[in-house]
Amino acid sequence: MSPTRGASARAVIVAMVGAVAMLALSACASPFGQACTAIGWINSLDVRLDGTADAVAGVAWVELCDDSGCSKTAEQVRAMQTATPGAALPLYQASASGAASWNVSVGMSRPAQVTVTAYAADATVLGATAATPEWARVGGSEQCGGPGAAAPIMVQVAAE
């Protein structure tokens, strides 16, 4: 191979590598819109219990319901799976996040109307409220969406 032919082959290779790099980098600033990398997220809603210390301490679990179904606690999910292996998981899951607060994960949904109920260990209703959550995106972007959270819902509870 002659020296000019080798230099010309190298120039073609360098040009091809440069073209591939430009194509790859241009995907980051595509004229066709933004590439959304997040394919899923979890929206959450906080529940605050309001009442005497005894009333709040008597709450064993909180349940959020909407037209799609009701939340379960991790313990309730484990019991369901033990009793019926392969049982469908609930759409929503509630967990205590403090002495007088609970967090409910609602998947990617943003329920428009909910009912939140606080229960004693014997399933006695200690308090309930219907609410219209006020959702706000707390991550992601306007173009791609992202996780949302709602303003806390207050539930007045009374001791048994």
mmCIF file of C-alpha atoms in Angstrom:
data_model
loop_
_atom_site.group_PDB
_atom_site.id
_atom_site.type_symbol
_atom_site.label_atom_id
_atom_site.label_comp_id
_atom_site.label_asym_id
_atom_site.label_seq_id
_atom_site.Cartn_x
_atom_site.Cartn_y
_atom_site.Cartn_z
ATOM 1 C CA MET A 1 0.000 0.000 0.000
ATOM 2 C CA SER A 2 1.404 3.388 -0.953
ATOM 3 C CA PRO A 3 1.866 6.095 1.713
ATOM 4 C CA THR A 4 -0.873 8.268 0.195
ATOM 5 C CA ARG A 5 -3.261 5.353 0.027
ATOM 6 C CA GLY A 6 -2.626 4.540 3.746
ATOM 7 C CA ALA A 7 -3.149 8.172 4.735
ATOM 8 C CA SER A 8 -6.332 8.327 2.708
ATOM 9 C CA ALA A 9 -7.642 5.099 4.332
ATOM 10 C CA ARG A 10 -6.884 6.552 7.783
ATOM 11 C CA ALA A 11 -8.704 9.763 6.842
ATOM 12 C CA VAL A 12 -11.762 7.763 5.774
ATOM 13 C CA ILE A 13 -11.704 5.777 9.043
ATOM 14 C CA VAL A 14 -11.309 8.942 11.125
ATOM 15 C CA ALA A 15 -14.190 10.569 9.218
ATOM 16 C CA MET A 16 -16.399 7.507 9.780
ATOM 17 C CA VAL A 17 -15.603 7.413 13.507
ATOM 18 C CA GLY A 18 -16.330 11.146 13.726
ATOM 19 C CA ALA A 19 -19.651 10.722 11.914
ATOM 20 C CA VAL A 20 -20.699 7.899 14.247
ATOM 21 C CA ALA A 21 -19.727 9.971 17.306
ATOM 22 C CA MET A 22 -21.684 12.984 16.027
ATOM 23 C CA LEU A 23 -24.722 10.810 15.379
ATOM 24 C CA ALA A 24 -24.528 9.298 18.860
ATOM 25 C CA LEU A 25 -24.096 12.679 20.547
ATOM 26 C CA SER A 26 -26.832 14.317 18.505
ATOM 27 C CA ALA A 27 -29.340 11.917 20.083
ATOM 28 C CA CYS A 28 -28.898 13.950 23.269
ATOM 29 C CA ALA A 29 -30.183 17.070 21.505
ATOM 30 C CA SER A 30 -32.556 15.580 18.976
ATOM 31 C CA PRO A 31 -34.750 17.948 16.943
ATOM 32 C CA PHE A 32 -37.513 15.344 17.376
ATOM 33 C CA GLY A 33 -37.937 15.942 21.116
ATOM 34 C CA GLN A 34 -36.512 14.815 24.389
ATOM 35 C CA ALA A 35 -35.685 11.192 25.119
ATOM 36 C CA CYS A 36 -37.395 10.158 28.353
ATOM 37 C CA THR A 37 -35.247 7.812 30.398
ATOM 38 C CA ALA A 38 -37.593 7.136 33.325
ATOM 39 C CA ILE A 39 -40.040 4.396 32.416
ATOM 40 C CA GLY A 40 -41.831 4.271 35.740
ATOM 41 C CA TRP A 41 -42.099 5.892 39.132
ATOM 42 C CA ILE A 42 -44.148 5.768 42.292
ATOM 43 C CA ASN A 43 -46.479 8.528 43.402
ATOM 44 C CA SER A 44 -47.145 8.872 47.111
ATOM 45 C CA LEU A 45 -49.588 10.462 49.461
ATOM 46 C CA ASP A 46 -49.062 11.262 53.150
ATOM 47 C CA VAL A 47 -51.764 10.765 55.762
ATOM 48 C CA ARG A 48 -51.596 12.652 59.061
ATOM 49 C CA LEU A 49 -53.531 11.416 62.085
ATOM 50 C CA ASP A 50 -55.074 14.071 64.297
ATOM 51 C CA GLY A 51 -56.384 13.259 67.758
ATOM 52 C CA THR A 52 -55.302 12.583 71.321
ATOM 53 C CA ALA A 53 -52.074 10.684 71.915
ATOM 54 C CA ASP A 54 -54.113 7.615 72.966
ATOM 55 C CA ALA A 55 -56.300 7.800 69.858
ATOM 56 C CA VAL A 56 -53.311 8.107 67.521
ATOM 57 C CA ALA A 57 -51.462 5.293 69.335
ATOM 58 C CA GLY A 58 -54.527 3.074 68.836
ATOM 59 C CA VAL A 59 -54.259 3.196 65.039
ATOM 60 C CA ALA A 60 -52.989 -0.171 63.778
ATOM 61 C CA TRP A 61 -53.238 0.587 60.072
ATOM 62 C CA VAL A 62 -54.453 3.136 57.550
ATOM 63 C CA GLU A 63 -56.271 2.257 54.352
ATOM 64 C CA LEU A 64 -56.652 4.438 51.258
ATOM 65 C CA CYS A 65 -59.424 3.493 48.819
ATOM 66 C CA ASP A 66 -60.479 4.823 45.439
ATOM 67 C CA ASP A 67 -62.385 3.437 42.451
ATOM 68 C CA SER A 68 -59.453 1.104 41.641
ATOM 69 C CA GLY A 69 -59.179 -0.567 45.044
ATOM 70 C CA CYS A 70 -57.749 -0.192 48.528
ATOM 71 C CA SER A 71 -54.251 -0.110 49.980
ATOM 72 C CA LYS A 72 -52.766 -2.862 52.128
ATOM 73 C CA THR A 73 -49.883 -2.812 54.584
ATOM 74 C CA ALA A 74 -46.759 -4.911 54.019
ATOM 75 C CA GLU A 75 -47.944 -7.272 56.774
ATOM 76 C CA GLN A 76 -51.332 -7.695 55.076
ATOM 77 C CA VAL A 77 -49.626 -8.409 51.741
ATOM 78 C CA ARG A 78 -47.397 -11.066 53.364
ATOM 79 C CA ALA A 79 -50.447 -12.670 54.995
ATOM 80 C CA MET A 80 -52.298 -12.693 51.646
ATOM 81 C CA GLN A 81 -49.344 -14.326 49.889
ATOM 82 C CA THR A 82 -48.961 -16.924 52.661
ATOM 83 C CA ALA A 83 -52.667 -17.817 52.597
ATOM 84 C CA THR A 84 -52.866 -17.799 48.790
ATOM 85 C CA PRO A 85 -49.490 -18.159 47.070
ATOM 86 C CA GLY A 86 -49.449 -16.150 43.852
ATOM 87 C CA ALA A 87 -52.284 -13.872 44.999
ATOM 88 C CA ALA A 88 -52.475 -10.585 43.122
ATOM 89 C CA LEU A 89 -50.669 -7.745 44.845
ATOM 90 C CA PRO A 90 -52.704 -4.675 45.813
ATOM 91 C CA LEU A 91 -52.367 -1.548 43.699
ATOM 92 C CA TYR A 92 -51.526 0.601 46.717
ATOM 93 C CA GLN A 93 -49.397 -0.010 49.800
ATOM 94 C CA ALA A 94 -49.544 1.900 53.094
ATOM 95 C CA SER A 95 -46.761 2.081 55.667
ATOM 96 C CA ALA A 96 -46.333 3.952 58.922
ATOM 97 C CA SER A 97 -43.878 6.814 58.493
ATOM 98 C CA GLY A 98 -44.039 8.232 62.020
ATOM 99 C CA ALA A 99 -46.067 8.145 65.225
ATOM 100 C CA ALA A 100 -48.961 10.050 63.641
ATOM 101 C CA SER A 101 -48.279 9.669 59.930
ATOM 102 C CA TRP A 102 -48.576 7.119 57.160
ATOM 103 C CA ASN A 103 -47.364 7.083 53.563
ATOM 104 C CA VAL A 104 -49.390 5.441 50.805
ATOM 105 C CA SER A 105 -47.655 4.456 47.562
ATOM 106 C CA VAL A 106 -50.138 4.560 44.687
ATOM 107 C CA GLY A 107 -47.926 3.381 41.817
ATOM 108 C CA MET A 108 -48.066 5.671 38.801
ATOM 109 C CA SER A 109 -51.690 6.634 39.448
ATOM 110 C CA ARG A 110 -52.897 9.931 40.863
ATOM 111 C CA PRO A 111 -56.321 9.174 42.328
ATOM 112 C CA ALA A 112 -58.727 12.105 42.033
ATOM 113 C CA GLN A 113 -61.002 11.064 44.922
ATOM 114 C CA VAL A 114 -59.967 8.918 47.890
ATOM 115 C CA THR A 115 -61.324 7.747 51.204
ATOM 116 C CA VAL A 116 -58.785 7.280 53.993
ATOM 117 C CA THR A 117 -59.736 5.153 57.002
ATOM 118 C CA ALA A 118 -57.770 4.589 60.227
ATOM 119 C CA TYR A 119 -58.336 1.236 61.952
ATOM 120 C CA ALA A 120 -57.658 -0.209 65.396
ATOM 121 C CA ALA A 121 -56.063 -3.671 65.619
ATOM 122 C CA ASP A 122 -59.536 -5.270 65.925
ATOM 123 C CA ALA A 123 -60.638 -3.517 62.673
ATOM 124 C CA THR A 124 -62.712 -0.900 64.500
ATOM 125 C CA VAL A 125 -62.845 2.320 62.485
ATOM 126 C CA LEU A 126 -61.178 5.094 64.498
ATOM 127 C CA GLY A 127 -61.586 7.777 61.856
ATOM 128 C CA ALA A 128 -62.238 8.289 58.150
ATOM 129 C CA THR A 129 -62.295 11.107 55.651
ATOM 130 C CA ALA A 130 -63.003 11.572 51.959
ATOM 131 C CA ALA A 131 -60.552 13.809 50.130
ATOM 132 C CA THR A 132 -59.561 15.207 46.760
ATOM 133 C CA PRO A 133 -55.744 14.993 46.692
ATOM 134 C CA GLU A 134 -53.835 17.962 45.289
ATOM 135 C CA TRP A 135 -51.086 16.333 43.216
ATOM 136 C CA ALA A 136 -47.806 17.957 42.179
ATOM 137 C CA ARG A 137 -44.888 16.500 40.233
ATOM 138 C CA VAL A 138 -41.814 16.252 42.490
ATOM 139 C CA GLY A 139 -39.331 14.823 39.990
ATOM 140 C CA GLY A 140 -38.822 14.158 36.305
ATOM 141 C CA SER A 141 -39.831 16.808 33.782
ATOM 142 C CA GLU A 142 -42.914 18.369 32.247
ATOM 143 C CA GLN A 143 -42.217 16.594 28.948
ATOM 144 C CA CYS A 144 -41.609 13.145 30.427
ATOM 145 C CA GLY A 145 -43.621 13.188 33.642
ATOM 146 C CA GLY A 146 -42.227 11.940 36.910
ATOM 147 C CA PRO A 147 -43.103 11.052 40.469
ATOM 148 C CA GLY A 148 -45.814 13.033 42.175
ATOM 149 C CA ALA A 149 -46.869 13.704 45.728
ATOM 150 C CA ALA A 150 -50.067 15.082 47.166
ATOM 151 C CA ALA A 151 -50.564 17.453 50.053
ATOM 152 C CA PRO A 152 -51.081 15.475 53.282
ATOM 153 C CA ILE A 153 -54.589 14.283 54.070
ATOM 154 C CA MET A 154 -55.683 14.800 57.674
ATOM 155 C CA VAL A 155 -57.743 12.093 59.399
ATOM 156 C CA GLN A 156 -59.363 12.891 62.740
ATOM 157 C CA VAL A 157 -59.151 9.799 64.985
ATOM 158 C CA ALA A 158 -60.890 8.994 68.245
ATOM 159 C CA ALA A 159 -59.978 6.371 70.839
ATOM 160 C CA GLU A 160 -62.120 3.232 71.018
#
